[in-house]
Coordinates of C-alpha atoms and ligand atoms in Angstrom, one line a residue:
X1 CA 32.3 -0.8 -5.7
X2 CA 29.1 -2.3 -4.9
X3 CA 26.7 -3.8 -7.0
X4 CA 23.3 -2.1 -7.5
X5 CA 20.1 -3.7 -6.7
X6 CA 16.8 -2.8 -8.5
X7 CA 13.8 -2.0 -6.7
X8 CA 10.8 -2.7 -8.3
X9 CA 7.7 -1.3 -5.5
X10 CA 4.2 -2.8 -5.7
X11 CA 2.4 -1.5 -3.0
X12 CA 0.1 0.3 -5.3
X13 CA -0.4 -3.4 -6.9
X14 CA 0.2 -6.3 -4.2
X15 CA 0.0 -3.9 -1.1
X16 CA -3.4 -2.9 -2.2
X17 CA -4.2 -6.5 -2.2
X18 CA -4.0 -6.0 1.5
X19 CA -7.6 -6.1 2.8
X20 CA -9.5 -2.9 3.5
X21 CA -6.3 -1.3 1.6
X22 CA -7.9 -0.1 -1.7
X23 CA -7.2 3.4 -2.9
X24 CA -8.6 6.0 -5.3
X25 CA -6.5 7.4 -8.4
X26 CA -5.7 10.5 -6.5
X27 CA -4.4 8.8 -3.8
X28 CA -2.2 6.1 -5.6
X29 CA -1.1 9.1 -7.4
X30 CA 0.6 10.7 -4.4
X31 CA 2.2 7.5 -3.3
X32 CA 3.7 6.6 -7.2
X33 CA 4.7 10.7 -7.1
X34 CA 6.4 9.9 -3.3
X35 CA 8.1 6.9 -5.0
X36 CA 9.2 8.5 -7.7
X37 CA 10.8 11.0 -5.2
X38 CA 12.4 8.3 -3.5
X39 CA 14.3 6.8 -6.5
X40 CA 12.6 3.6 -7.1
X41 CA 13.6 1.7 -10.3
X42 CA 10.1 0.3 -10.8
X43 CA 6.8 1.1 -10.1
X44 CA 3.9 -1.4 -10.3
X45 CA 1.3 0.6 -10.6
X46 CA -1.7 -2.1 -10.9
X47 CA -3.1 -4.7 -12.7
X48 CA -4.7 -3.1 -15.8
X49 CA -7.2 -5.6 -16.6
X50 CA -8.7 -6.2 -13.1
X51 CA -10.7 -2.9 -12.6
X52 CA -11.3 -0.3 -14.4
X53 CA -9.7 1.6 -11.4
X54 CA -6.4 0.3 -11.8
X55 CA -6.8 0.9 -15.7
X56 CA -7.2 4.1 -15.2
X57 CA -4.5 4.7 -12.3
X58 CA -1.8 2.9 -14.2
X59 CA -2.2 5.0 -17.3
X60 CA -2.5 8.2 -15.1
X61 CA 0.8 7.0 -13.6
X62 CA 2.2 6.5 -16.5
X63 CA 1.5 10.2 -18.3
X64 CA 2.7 11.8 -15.2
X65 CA 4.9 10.2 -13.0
X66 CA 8.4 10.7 -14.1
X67 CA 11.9 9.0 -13.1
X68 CA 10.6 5.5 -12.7
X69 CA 9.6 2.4 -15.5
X70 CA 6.0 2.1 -14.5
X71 CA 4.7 -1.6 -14.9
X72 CA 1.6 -3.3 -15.1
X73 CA 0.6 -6.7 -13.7
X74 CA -1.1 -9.1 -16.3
X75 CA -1.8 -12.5 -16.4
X76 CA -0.3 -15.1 -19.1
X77 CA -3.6 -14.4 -20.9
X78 CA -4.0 -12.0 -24.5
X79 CA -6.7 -9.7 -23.1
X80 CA -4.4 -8.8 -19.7
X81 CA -1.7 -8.3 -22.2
X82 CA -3.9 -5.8 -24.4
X83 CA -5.0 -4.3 -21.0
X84 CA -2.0 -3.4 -19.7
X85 CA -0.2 -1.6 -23.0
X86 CA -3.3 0.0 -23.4
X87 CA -3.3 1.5 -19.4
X88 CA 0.6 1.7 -20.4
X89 CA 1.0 3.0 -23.9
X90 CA 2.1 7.3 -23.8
X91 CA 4.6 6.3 -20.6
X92 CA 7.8 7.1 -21.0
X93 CA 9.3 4.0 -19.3
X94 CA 6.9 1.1 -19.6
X95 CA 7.3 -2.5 -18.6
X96 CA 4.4 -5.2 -18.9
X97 CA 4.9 -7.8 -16.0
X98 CA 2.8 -11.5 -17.1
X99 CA 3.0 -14.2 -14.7
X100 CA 1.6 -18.0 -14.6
X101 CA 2.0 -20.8 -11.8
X102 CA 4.6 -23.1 -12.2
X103 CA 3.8 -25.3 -9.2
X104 CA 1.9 -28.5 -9.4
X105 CA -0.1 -27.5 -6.9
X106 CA -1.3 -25.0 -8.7
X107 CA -1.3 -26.3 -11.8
X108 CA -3.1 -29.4 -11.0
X109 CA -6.2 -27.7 -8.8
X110 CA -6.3 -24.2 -10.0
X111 CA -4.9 -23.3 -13.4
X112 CA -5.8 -27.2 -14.8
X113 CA -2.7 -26.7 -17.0
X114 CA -0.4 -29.8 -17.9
X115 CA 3.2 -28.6 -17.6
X116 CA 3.9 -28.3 -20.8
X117 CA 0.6 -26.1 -22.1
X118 CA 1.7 -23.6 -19.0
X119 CA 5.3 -23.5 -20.4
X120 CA 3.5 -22.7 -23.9
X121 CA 1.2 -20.1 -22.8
X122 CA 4.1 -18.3 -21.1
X123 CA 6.0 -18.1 -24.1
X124 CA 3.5 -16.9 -25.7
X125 CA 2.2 -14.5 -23.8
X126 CA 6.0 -13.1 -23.0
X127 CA 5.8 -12.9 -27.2
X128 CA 3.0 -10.8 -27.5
X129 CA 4.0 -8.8 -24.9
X130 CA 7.4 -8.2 -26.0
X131 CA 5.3 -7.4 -29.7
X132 CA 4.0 -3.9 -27.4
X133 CA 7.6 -3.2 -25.4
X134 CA 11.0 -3.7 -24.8
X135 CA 10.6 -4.1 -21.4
X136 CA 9.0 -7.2 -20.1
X137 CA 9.5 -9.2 -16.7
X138 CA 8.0 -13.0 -16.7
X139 CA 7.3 -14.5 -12.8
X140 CA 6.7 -18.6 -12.6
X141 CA 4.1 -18.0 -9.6
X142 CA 4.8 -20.5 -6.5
X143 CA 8.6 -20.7 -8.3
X144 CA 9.2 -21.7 -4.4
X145 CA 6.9 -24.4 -4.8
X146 CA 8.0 -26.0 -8.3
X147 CA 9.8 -28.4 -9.4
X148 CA 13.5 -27.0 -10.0
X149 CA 14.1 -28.6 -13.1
X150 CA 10.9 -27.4 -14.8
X151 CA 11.3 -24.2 -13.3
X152 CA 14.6 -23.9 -15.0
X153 CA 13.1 -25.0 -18.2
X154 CA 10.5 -22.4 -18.3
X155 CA 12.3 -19.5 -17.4
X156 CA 14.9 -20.7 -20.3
X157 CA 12.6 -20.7 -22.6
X158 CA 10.2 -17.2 -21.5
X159 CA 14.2 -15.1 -21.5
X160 CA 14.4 -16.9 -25.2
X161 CA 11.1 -15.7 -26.0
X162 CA 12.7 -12.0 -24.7
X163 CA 11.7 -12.0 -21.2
X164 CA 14.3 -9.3 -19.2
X165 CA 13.2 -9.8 -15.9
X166 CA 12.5 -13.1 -14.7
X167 CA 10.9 -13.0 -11.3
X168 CA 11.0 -15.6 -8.8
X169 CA 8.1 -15.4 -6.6
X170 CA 7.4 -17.1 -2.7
X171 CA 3.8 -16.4 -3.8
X172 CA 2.5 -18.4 0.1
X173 CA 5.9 -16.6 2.2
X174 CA 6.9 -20.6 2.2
X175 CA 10.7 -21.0 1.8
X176 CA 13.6 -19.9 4.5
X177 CA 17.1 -17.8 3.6
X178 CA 18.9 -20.8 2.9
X179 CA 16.9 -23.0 0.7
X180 CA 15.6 -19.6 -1.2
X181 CA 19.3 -18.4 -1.8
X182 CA 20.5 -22.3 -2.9
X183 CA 17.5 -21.9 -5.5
X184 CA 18.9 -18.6 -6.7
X185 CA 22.9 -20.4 -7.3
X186 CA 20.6 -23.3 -9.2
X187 CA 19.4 -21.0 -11.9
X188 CA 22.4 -18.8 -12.3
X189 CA 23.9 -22.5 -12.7
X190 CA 21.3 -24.2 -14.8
X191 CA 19.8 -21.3 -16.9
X192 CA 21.6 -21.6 -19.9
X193 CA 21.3 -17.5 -21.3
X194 CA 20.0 -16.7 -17.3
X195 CA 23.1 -13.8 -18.0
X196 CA 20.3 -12.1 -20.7
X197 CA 18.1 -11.2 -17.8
X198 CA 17.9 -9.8 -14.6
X199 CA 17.0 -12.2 -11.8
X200 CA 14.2 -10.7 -9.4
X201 CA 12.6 -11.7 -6.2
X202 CA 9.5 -11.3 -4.7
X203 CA 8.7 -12.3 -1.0
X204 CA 5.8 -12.8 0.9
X205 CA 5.8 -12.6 4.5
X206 CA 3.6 -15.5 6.0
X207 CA 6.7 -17.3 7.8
X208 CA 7.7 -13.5 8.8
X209 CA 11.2 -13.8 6.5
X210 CA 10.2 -12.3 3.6
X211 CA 13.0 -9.3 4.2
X212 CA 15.4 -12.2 5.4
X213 CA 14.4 -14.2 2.4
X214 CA 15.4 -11.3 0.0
X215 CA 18.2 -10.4 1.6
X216 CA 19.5 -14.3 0.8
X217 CA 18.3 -14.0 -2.5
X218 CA 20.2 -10.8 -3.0
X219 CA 23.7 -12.5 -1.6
X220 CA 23.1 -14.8 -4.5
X221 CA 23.2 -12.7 -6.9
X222 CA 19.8 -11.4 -7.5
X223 CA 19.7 -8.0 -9.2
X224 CA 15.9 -6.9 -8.7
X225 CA 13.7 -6.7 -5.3
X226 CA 10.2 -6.3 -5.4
X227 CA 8.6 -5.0 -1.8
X228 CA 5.6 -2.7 -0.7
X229 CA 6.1 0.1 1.5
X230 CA 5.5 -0.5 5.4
X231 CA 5.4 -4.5 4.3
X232 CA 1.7 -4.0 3.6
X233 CA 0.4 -6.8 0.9
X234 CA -1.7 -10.1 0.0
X235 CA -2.2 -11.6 3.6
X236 CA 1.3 -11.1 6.0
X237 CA 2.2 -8.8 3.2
X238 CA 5.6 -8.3 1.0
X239 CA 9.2 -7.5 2.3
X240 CA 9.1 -4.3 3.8
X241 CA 10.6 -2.0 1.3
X242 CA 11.9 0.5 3.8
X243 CA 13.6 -2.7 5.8
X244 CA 15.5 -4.0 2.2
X245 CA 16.9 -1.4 1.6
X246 CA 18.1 -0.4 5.1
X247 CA 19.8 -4.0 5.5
X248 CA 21.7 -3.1 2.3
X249 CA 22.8 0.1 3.3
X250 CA 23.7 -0.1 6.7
X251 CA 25.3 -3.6 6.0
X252 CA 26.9 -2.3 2.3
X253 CA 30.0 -4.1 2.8
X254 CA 29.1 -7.3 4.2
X255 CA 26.4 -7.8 1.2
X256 CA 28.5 -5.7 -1.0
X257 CA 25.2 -4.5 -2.6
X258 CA 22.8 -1.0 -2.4
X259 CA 20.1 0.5 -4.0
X260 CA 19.7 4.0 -5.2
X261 CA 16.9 4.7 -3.3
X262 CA 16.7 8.1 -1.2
X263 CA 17.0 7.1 2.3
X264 CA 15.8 10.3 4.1
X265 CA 12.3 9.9 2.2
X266 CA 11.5 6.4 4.0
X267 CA 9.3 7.9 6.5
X268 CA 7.6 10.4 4.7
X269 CA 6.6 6.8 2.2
X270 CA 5.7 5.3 5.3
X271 CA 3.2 8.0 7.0
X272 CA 1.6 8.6 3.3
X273 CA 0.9 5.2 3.0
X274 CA -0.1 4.2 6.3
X275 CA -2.4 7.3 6.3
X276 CA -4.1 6.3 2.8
X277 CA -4.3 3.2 3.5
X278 CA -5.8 3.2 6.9
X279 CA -3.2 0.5 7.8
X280 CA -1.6 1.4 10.6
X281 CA 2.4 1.0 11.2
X282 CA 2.9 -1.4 14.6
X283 CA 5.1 1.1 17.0
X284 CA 8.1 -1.2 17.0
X285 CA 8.4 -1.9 13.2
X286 CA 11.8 -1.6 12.1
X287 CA 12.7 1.4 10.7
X288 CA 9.7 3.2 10.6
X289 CA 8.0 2.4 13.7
X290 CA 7.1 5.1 16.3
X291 CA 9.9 3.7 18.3
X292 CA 12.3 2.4 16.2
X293 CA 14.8 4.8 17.5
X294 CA 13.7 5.6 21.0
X295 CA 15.7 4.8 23.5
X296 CA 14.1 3.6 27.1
X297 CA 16.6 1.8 29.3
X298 CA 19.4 4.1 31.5
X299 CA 22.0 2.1 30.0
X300 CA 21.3 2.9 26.1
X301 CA 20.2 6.3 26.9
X302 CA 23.9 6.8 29.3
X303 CA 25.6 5.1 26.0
X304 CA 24.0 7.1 23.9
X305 CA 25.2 10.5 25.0
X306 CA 28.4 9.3 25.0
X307 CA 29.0 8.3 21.6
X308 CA 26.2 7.8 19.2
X309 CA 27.5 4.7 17.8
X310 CA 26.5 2.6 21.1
X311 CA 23.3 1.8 20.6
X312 CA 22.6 3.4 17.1
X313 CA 23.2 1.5 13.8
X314 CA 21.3 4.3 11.9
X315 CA 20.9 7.6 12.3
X316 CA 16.8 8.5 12.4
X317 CA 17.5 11.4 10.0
X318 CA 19.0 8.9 7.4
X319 CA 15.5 7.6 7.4
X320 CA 13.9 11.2 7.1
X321 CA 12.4 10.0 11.1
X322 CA 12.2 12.2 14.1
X323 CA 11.1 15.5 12.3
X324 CA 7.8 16.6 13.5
X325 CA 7.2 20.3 13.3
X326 CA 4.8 22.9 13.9
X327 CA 3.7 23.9 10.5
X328 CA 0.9 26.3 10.4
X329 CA -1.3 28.5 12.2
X330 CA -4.8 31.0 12.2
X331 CA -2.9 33.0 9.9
X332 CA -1.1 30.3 7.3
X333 CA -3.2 30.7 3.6
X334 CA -4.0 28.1 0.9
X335 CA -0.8 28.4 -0.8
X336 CA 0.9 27.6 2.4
X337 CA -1.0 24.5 3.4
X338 CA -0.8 23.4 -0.3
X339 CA 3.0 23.3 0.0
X340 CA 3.2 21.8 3.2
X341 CA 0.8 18.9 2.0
X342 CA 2.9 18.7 -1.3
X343 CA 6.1 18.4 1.1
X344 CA 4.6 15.7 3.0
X345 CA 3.6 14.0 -0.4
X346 CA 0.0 14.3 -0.9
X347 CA -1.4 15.7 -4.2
X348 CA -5.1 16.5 -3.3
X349 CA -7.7 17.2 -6.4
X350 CA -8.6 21.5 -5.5
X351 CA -12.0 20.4 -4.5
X352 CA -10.4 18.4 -1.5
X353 CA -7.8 21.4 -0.8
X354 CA -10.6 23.3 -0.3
X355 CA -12.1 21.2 1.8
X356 CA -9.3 20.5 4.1
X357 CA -8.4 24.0 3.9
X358 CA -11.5 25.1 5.0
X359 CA -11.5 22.5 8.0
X360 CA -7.9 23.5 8.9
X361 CA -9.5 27.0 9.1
X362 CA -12.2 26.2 11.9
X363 CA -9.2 23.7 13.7
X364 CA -7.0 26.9 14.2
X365 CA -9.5 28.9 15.8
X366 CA -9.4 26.3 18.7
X367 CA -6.4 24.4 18.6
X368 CA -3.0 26.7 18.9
X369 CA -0.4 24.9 17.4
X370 CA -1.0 22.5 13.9
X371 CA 1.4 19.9 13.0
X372 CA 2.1 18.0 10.1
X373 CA 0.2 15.2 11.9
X374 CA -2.8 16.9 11.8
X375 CA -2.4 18.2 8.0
X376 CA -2.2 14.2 7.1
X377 CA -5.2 13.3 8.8
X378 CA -7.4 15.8 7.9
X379 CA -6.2 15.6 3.9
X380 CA -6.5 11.9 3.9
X381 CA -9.7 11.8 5.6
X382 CA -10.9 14.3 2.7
X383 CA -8.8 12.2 -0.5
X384 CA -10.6 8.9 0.6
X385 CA -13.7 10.6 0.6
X386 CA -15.7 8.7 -2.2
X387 CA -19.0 9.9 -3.2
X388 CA -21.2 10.9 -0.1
X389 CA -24.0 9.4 0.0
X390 CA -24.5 9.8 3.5
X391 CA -23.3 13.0 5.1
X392 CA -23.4 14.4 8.7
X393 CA -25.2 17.3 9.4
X394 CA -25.2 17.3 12.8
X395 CA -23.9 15.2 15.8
X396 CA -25.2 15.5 19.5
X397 CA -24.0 13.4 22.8
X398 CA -25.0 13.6 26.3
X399 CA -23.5 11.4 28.8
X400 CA -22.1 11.3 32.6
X401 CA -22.5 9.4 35.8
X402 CA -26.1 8.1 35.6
X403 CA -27.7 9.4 32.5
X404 CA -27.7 7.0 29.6
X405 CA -25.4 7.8 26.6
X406 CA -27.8 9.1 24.1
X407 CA -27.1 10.4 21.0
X408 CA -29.0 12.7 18.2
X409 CA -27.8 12.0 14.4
X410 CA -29.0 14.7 11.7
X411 CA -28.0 13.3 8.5
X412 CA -28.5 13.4 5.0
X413 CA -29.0 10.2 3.4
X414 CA -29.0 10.4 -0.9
X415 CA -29.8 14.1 -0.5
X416 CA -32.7 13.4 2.2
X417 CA -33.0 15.2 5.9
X418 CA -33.3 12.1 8.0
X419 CA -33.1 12.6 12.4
X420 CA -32.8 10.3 14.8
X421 CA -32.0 9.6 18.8
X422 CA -30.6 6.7 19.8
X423 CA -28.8 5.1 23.0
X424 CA -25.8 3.4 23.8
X425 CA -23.1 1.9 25.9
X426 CA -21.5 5.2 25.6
X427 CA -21.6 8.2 23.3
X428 CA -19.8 6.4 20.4
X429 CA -21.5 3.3 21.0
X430 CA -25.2 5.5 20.5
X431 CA -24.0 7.3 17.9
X432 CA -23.1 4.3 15.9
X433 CA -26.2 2.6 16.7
X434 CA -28.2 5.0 15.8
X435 CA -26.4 5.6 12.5
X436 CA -27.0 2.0 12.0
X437 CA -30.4 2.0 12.4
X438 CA -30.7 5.0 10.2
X439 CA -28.9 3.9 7.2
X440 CA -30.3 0.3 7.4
X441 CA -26.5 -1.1 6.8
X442 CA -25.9 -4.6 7.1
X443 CA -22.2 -4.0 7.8
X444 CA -20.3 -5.4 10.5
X445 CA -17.7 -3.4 12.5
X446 CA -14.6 -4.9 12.7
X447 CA -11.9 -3.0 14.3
X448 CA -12.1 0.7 15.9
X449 CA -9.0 2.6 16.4
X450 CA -8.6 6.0 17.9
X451 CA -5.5 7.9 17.8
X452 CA -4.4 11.1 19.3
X453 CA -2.3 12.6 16.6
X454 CA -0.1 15.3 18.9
X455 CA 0.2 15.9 22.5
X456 CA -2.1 18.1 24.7
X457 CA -6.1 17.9 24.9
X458 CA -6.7 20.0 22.5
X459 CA -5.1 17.4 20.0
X460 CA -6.5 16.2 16.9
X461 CA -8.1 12.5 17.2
X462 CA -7.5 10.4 14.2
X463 CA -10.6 7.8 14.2
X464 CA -10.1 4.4 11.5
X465 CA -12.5 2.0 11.3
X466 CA -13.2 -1.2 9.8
X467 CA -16.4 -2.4 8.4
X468 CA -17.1 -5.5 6.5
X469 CA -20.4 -5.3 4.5
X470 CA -21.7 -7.7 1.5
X471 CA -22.1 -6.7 -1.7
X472 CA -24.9 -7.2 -4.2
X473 CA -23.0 -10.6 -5.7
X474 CA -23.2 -12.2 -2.1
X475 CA -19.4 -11.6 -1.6
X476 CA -18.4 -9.7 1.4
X477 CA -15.6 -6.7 1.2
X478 CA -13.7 -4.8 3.8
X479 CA -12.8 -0.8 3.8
X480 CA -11.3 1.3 6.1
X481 CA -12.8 4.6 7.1
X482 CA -10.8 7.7 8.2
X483 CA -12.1 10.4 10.5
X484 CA -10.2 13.7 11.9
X485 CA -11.6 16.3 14.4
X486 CA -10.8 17.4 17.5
X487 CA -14.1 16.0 18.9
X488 CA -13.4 12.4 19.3
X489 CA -17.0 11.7 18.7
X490 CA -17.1 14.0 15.8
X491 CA -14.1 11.8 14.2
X492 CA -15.8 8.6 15.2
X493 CA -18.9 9.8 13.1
X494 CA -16.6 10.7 10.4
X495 CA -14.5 7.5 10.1
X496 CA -18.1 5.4 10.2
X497 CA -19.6 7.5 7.5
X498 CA -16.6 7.4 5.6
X499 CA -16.6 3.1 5.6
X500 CA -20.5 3.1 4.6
X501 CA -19.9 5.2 1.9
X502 CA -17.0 3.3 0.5
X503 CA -19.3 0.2 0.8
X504 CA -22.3 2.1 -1.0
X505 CA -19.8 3.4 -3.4
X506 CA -18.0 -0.5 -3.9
X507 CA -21.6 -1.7 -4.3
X508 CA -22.4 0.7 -7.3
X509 CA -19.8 -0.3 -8.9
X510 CA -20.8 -3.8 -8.6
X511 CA -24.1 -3.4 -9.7
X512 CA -22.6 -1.5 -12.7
X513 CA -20.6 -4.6 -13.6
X514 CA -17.5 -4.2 -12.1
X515 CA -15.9 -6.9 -11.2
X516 CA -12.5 -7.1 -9.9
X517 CA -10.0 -9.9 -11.1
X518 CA -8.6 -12.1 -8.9
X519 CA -4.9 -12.9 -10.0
X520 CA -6.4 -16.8 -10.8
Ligands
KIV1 O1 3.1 -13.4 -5.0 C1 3.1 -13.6 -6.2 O2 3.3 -14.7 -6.8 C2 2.7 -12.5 -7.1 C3 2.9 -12.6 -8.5 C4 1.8 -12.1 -9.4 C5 4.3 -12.1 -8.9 O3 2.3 -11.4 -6.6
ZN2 ZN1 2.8 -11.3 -4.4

């Protein structure tokens, strides 16, 4: 029988540290509900005391997701503690997660802790969070980085103090499978009561091994993995969730280890979150990438229709891949699309549903066939809809061989009627231009991604940009904007509007006093 490994999920905590990822309560809702679905053991649902966002998703999460212990991050400090049972407190499962480095690096330059006051304040804080729950996990950040010895000493002393979990971080992605699973033996050796809690790992992917590095980590004997969904996270990101639990499974014999997570809902995890996020999934990422199970050369393909087993490890459906369908048409009505979208895990607010619904409406008049593709676009392009302070009331283009792209923008800027022509090289290029020069932004575009979402010319375009802007501190921020039409240049118009009024929205909440803590 083989053993079961925990999986503890922070994308909604460590992926969103991924920039341009941040997302709104409803839309961390639908990924914890989709996790939830797929059987994860933990969620981490944010870092209660960095923003009153996450505050307020982690204790939504916690009311109403059911199945999983939700966590909250918090720093070896009392007020992150307070934070987090406050966001926490009502949940059914709860578990506070408090962290401090361990290395000298970071003890030296960045905490300016001596050794010993770090090993104090981790006690400490693991005691006064163990005063709110039952359930606490303790992670000696950089553990890669320390000194073994003293890393052994302090996670000794944080499971005395009633730590469960003890985490072992590769906070910079630095180790390699070997060395990380040798350091996994040492503490199962060296940690005296190391058999009173469960040993977790947490891998960051700058060296691209974080899924190799967890993988070693579990043939040692760790019992807990924490990963983000599509990889996404702080800088290369986190082991890829999806990947983890795929080694384990189709290799169950070799690491005599699985999880209990629900296979067939990998790729619905993945499409949610790539589509909230605005990150997009590179087409040959394992498991979940477009072509992760397409076959191209005569060989495979001949092998293939032979006998399965030639080319194919996994079968796509064990990953929920490979099932796009034609879902709805001029005649499907609210309660249909609702139940699709809930299917494909999104749980819109009504005023969004509405929204969507109506624009699904005005697509079918035009466009004969609507897939679930074009359902997720159009509903994430409304959910990430913040506040609109600039709105598009009307978009027109004329271009061709030798007439100069011009565009004519009609929006409304803070409830205002504001028109304006402008040129370009080409019709996006003027429309943006102009857009510029209308809203006075000092943003910078950073990336501009069209997409055709489903065959034919009549498809839907999915538009994402990137636009990095500074904020009233100085400090520059990143977000993704999301546009969905069948007009390309409509979508592009969309996706713009939809950065500038996440930055306008960020900015608000900067001038209002928000700030959002770093994890130093
Ligand atoms: O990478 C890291 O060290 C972390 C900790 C807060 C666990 O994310
Ligand atoms: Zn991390």
């Amino acid at each position: 029988m083989s053993r079961q490994v925990k999986v503890f999920d922070t994308t909604l905590r460590d992926g969103e540290q991924s920039p341009g990822a941040t997302m709104n309560i409803a839309e961390k809702l639908s990924i914890a509900k989709q996790l939830a679905t797929m059987n994860v053991d933990i969620i981490e649902a944010g870092f209660a005391f960095s923003s009153s966002g996450d505050f307020e998703a982690i204790q939504t999460i916690a009311q109403e997701v059911e199945g999983p212990t939700i966590c909250s991050l918090a720093r070896a400090l009392p007020g992150d503690i307070d934070s987090a049972w406050a966001a926490l407190k009502g949940g059914q499962n709860i578990r506070i997660h408090t962290f401090i480095s361990t290395s000298d690096i970071h003890l030296k330059h960045q905490f300016r802790l001596t050794r010993d006051e770090a090993l104090k304040r981790a006690v400490e804080m693991v005691e006064k969070a163990k005063a709110y729950v039952e359930d606490v996990e303790f992670s000696p950040m950089d553990a890669t980085r320390s000194e073994e010895n003293y890393l052994c000493e302090v996670l000794e002393a944080v499971i005395a103090a009633g730590a469960r979990t003890v985490n072992i971080p590769d906070t910079v992605g630095y180790t390699t499978p070997q060395e990380f699973g040798l350091l996994i033996q040492t503490i199962r050796k060296q940690v005296s009561n190391i058999d009173q809690a469960v040993i977790s790992v947490h891998c960051h992917n700058d060296l691209g091994l974080a899924v190799a590095n967890s993988l070693s980590a579990i043939s040692a004997g760790a019992g807990q993995v924490e990963c983000t969904i599509n990889g996404i996270g702080e800088r290369a990101g986190n082991a890829a969730l999806e990947e983890v639990v795929m080694a384990l499974r189709t290799r169950k014999s070799f690491f005599n280890a699985d999880t209990a997570i629900v296979s067939e809902e990998i790729t619905k995890a993945s499409r949610l979150v790539s589509n909230i996020t605005g990150m997009q999934v590179q087409p040959n990422k394992a498991i979940v990438g477009q072509n992760a199970f397409a076959h191209e050369s005569g060989i495979h393909q001949d092998g293939l229709l032979k006998e399965k087993q030639t080319y194919e490890i996994m079968r796509p459906e064990s990953v929920g891949a490979g099932k796009t369908s034609i879902v709805l048409g001029k005649h499907s009505g609210r309660h249909a699309f609702k139940s699709r979208l809930e299917a494909l895990g999104y749980r819109p607010n009504d005023e969004d549903l509405n929204k969507a619904f109506e624009r699904l409406k005005k697509m079918a008049e035009h466009k004969r066939e609507i897939f679930d593709e074009d359902l997720e676009a159009l509903i994430s392009e409304e959910m990430s809809r913040p506040l609109e302070h600039y709105k598009l009331v009307s978009i027109h283009t004329e271009s061709g061989s030798g007439h100069k792209p011009t565009a004519a923008v009609e929006l409304e800027i803070g409830g205002l009627a504001v028109k304006k022509i402008g040129h370009g090289d080409g019709v996006v290029d003027a429309a943006y231009k102009t857009i510029k020069l209308m809203t006075e932004t000092l943003s910078r575009l950073k990336d501009y991604v069209v997409k055709g979402i489903t065959g034919g010319t009549d498809a839907m375009g999915e538009v994402r940009v990137t636009l990095e802007g500074p904020m009233p501190n100085g400090e520059d921020i990143r977000v993704i904007g999301h546009g969905a039409d069948t007009d390309i240049i409509v979508a592009s118009v969309h996706a713009y509007l939809n950065a500038l009024n996440k930055l306008h929205a960020a900015a608000l909440r900067k001038e209002g006093g928000e700030k959002k803590i770093g994890l130093i």
